[in-house]
mmCIF file of C-alpha atoms in Angstrom:
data_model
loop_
_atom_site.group_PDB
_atom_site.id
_atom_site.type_symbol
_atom_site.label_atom_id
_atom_site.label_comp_id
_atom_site.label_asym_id
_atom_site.label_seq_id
_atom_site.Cartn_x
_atom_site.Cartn_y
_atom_site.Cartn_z
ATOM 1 C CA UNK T 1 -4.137 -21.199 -30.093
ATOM 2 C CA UNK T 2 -1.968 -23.527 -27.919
ATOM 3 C CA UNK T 3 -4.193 -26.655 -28.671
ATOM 4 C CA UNK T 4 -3.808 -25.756 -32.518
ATOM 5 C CA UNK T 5 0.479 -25.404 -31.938
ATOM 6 C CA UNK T 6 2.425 -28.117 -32.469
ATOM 7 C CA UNK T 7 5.993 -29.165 -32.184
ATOM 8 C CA UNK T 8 8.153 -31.690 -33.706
ATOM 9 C CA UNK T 9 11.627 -32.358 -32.473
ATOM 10 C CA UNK T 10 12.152 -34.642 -35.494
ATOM 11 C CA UNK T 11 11.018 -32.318 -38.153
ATOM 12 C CA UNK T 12 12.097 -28.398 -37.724
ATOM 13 C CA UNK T 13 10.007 -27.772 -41.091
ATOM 14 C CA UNK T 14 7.424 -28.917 -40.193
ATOM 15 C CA UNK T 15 3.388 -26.005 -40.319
ATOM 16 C CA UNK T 16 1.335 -26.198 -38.013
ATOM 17 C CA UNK T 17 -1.887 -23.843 -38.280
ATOM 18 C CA UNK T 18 -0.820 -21.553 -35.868
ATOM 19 C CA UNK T 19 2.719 -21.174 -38.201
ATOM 20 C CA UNK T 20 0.280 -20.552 -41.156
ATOM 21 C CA UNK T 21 -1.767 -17.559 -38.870
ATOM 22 C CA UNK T 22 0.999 -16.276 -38.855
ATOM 23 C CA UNK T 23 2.718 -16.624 -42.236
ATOM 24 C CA UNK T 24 -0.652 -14.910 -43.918
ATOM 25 C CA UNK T 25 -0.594 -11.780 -40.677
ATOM 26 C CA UNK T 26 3.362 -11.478 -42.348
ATOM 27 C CA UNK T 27 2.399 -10.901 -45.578
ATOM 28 C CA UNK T 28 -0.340 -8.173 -44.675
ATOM 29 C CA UNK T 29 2.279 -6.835 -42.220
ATOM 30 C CA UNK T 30 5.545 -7.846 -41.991
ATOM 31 C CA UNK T 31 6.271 -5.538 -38.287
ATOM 32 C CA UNK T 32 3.364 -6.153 -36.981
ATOM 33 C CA UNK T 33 4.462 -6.822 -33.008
ATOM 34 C CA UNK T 34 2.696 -10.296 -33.049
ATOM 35 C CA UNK T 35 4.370 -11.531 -35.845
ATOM 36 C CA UNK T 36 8.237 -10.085 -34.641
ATOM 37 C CA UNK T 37 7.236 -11.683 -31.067
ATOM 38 C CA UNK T 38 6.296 -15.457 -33.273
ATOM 39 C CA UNK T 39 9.513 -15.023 -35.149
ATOM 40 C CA UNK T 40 11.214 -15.276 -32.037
ATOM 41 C CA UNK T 41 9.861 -18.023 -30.519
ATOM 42 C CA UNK T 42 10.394 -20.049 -34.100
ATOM 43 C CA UNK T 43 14.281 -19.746 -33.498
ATOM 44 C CA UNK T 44 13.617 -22.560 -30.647
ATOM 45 C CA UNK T 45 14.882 -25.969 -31.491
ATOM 46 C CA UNK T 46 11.710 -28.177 -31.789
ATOM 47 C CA UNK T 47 12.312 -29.791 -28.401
ATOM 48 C CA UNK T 48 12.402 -25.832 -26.918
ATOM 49 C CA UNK T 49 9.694 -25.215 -28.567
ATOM 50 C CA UNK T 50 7.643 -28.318 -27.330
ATOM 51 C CA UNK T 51 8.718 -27.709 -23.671
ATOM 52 C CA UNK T 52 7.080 -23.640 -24.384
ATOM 53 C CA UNK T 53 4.418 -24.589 -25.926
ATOM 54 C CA UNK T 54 3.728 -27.192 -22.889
ATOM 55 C CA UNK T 55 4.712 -24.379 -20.125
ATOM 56 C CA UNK T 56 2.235 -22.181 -21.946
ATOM 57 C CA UNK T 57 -0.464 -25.004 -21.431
ATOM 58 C CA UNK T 58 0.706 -25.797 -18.132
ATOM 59 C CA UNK T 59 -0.211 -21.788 -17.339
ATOM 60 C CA UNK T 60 -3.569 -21.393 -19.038
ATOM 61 C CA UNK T 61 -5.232 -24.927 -18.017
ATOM 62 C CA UNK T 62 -7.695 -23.237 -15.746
ATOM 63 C CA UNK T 63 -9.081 -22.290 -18.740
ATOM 64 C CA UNK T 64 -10.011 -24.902 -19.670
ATOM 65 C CA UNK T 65 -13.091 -25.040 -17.206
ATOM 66 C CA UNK T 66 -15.965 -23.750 -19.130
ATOM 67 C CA UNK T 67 -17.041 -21.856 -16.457
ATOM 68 C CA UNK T 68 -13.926 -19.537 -16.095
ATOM 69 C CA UNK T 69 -13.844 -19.296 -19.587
ATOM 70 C CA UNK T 70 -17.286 -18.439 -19.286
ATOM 71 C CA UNK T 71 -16.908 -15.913 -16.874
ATOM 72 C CA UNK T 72 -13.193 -13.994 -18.678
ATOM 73 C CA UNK T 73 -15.096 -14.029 -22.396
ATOM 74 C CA UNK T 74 -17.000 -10.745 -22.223
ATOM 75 C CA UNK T 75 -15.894 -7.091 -20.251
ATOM 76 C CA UNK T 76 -19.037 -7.160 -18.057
ATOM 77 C CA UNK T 77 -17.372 -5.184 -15.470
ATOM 78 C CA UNK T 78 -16.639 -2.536 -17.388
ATOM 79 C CA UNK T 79 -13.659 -1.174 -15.294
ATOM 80 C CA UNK T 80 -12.659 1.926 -17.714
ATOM 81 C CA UNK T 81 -16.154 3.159 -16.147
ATOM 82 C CA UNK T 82 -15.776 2.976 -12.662
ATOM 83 C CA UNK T 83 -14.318 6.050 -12.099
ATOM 84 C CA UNK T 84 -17.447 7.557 -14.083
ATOM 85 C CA UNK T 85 -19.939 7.725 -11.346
ATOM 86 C CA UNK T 86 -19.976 6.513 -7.924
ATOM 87 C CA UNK T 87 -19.831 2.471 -7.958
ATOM 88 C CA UNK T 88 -19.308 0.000 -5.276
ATOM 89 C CA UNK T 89 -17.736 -3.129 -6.256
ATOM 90 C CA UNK T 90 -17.727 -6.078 -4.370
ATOM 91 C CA UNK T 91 -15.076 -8.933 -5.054
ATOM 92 C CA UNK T 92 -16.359 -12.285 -2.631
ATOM 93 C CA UNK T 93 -13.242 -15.338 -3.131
ATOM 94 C CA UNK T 94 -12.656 -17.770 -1.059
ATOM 95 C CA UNK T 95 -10.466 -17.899 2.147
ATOM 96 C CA UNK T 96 -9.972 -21.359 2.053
ATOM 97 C CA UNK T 97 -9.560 -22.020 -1.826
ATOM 98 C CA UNK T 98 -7.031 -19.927 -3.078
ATOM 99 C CA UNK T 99 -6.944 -21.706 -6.607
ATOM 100 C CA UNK T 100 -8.832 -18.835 -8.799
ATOM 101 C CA UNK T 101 -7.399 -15.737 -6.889
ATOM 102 C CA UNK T 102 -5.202 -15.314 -9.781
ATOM 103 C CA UNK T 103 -8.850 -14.065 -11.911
ATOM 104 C CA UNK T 104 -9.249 -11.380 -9.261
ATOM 105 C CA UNK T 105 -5.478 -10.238 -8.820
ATOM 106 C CA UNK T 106 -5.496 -9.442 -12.543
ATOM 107 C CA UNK T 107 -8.576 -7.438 -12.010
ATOM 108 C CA UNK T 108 -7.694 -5.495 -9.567
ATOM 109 C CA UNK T 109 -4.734 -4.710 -11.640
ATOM 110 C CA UNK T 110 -6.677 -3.817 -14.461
ATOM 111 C CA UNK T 111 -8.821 -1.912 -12.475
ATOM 112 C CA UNK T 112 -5.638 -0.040 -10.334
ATOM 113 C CA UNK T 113 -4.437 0.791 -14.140
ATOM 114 C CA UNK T 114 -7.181 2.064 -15.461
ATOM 115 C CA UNK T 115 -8.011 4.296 -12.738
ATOM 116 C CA UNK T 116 -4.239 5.682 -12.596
ATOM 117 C CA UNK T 117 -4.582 6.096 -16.554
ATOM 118 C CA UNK T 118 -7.825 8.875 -15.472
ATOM 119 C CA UNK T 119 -5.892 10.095 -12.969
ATOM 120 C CA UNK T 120 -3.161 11.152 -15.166
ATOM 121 C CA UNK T 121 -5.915 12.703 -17.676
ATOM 122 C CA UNK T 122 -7.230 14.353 -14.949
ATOM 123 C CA UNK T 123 -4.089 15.731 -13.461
ATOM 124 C CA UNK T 124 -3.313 16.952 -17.066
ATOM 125 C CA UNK T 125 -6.694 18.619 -17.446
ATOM 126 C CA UNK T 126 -6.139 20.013 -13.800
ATOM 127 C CA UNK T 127 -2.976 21.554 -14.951
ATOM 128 C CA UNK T 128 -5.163 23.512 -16.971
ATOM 129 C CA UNK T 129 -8.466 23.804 -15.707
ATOM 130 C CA UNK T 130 -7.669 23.598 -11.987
ATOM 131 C CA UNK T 131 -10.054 21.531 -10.963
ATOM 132 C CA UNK T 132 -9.867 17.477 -11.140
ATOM 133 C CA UNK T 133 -12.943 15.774 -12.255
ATOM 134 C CA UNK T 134 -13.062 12.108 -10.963
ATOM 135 C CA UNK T 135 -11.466 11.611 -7.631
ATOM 136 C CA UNK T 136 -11.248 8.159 -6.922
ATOM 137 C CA UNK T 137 -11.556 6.304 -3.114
ATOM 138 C CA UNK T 138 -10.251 3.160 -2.837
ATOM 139 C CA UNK T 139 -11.603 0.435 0.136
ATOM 140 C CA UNK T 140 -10.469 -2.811 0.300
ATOM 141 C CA UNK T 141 -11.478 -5.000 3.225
ATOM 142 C CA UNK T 142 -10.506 -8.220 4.093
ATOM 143 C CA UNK T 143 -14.086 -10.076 5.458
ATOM 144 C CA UNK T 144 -13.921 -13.839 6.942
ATOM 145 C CA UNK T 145 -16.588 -16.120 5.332
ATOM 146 C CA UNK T 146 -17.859 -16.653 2.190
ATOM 147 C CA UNK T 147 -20.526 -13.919 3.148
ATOM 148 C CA UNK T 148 -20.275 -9.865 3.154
ATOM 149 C CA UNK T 149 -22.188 -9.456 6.247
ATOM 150 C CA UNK T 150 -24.855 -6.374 6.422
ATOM 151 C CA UNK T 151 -22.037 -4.725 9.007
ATOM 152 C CA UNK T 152 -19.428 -5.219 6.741
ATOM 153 C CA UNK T 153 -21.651 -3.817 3.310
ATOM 154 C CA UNK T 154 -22.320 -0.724 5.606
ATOM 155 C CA UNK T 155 -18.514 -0.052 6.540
ATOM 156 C CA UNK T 156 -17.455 0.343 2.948
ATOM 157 C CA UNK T 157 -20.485 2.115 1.378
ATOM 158 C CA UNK T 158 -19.802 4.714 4.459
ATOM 159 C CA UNK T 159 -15.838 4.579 3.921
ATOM 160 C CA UNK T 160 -16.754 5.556 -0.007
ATOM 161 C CA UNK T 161 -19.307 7.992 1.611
ATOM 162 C CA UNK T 162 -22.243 6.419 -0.143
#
């Protein structure tokens, strides 16, 4: 969507496609939270708006590597499920490249949210039930090397009692 925006500080009337999107989601529905959140970002001055719009580029260029788009297109992970049954996950970055950590912060946020979101399901249905169904251990540890040693594989599948 940011390579089809465009800006002109000459010429505040001026459509681009993305203004058009957005024009035709109005007219279906006019508070829809998209359109409401667009509105506000037309009030910029078309030199504002340029300098978003380049911001905005500035933050989502690693996406433009096919391969990290690649890899963020589809939920393989599935991390709603991982409270379902017992799962080990292991996350391998770099400790000398810290350029893509970014990819696994936001998963592990995902991930931290999701499983608070069962929790709170499950302390609801304990409230009633008494009993809570998917109890949830957490073990992060940091490993040197681009390797997860057999030691190291062991120590977590025995801290999540595997």
């Amino acid at each position: 969507m940011i390579n089809a925006s465009e800006a002109r500080e000459d010429d505040e009337s001026f459509e681009n496609p993305i203004d058009k999107l957005f024009k035709e989601l109005e007219q279906e529905n006019p508070e829809h939270f998209a359109v409401r959140q667009y509105k506000k970002y037309k009030l910029a001055a078309g030199k504002t708006a340029k300098s978003i719009l380049i911001s905005c580029g500035a933050r989502l260029a690693p996406f433009d590597i096919a391969e990290l788009r690649e890899l963020t297109e589809d939920d393989e992970l599935e991390l709603d499920t991982l409270g379902d049954k017992k799962t080990a996950l292991f996350v391998i970055i770099s400790d000398t490249d810290d350029t893509f950590n970014f990819i696994v912060a936001i998963m592990y946020t995902q991930l931290f949210n999701d499983l608070l979101d069962d929790v709170m399901w499950d302390i609801y249905d304990y409230a009633i039930s008494e009993k809570c169904e998917r109890p949830a251990d957490v073990a992060l540890k940091m490993i040197n090397g681009d390797a997860l040693s057999d030691e190291d594989e062991q120590f977590l599948l025995e801290k999540l009692n595997f």
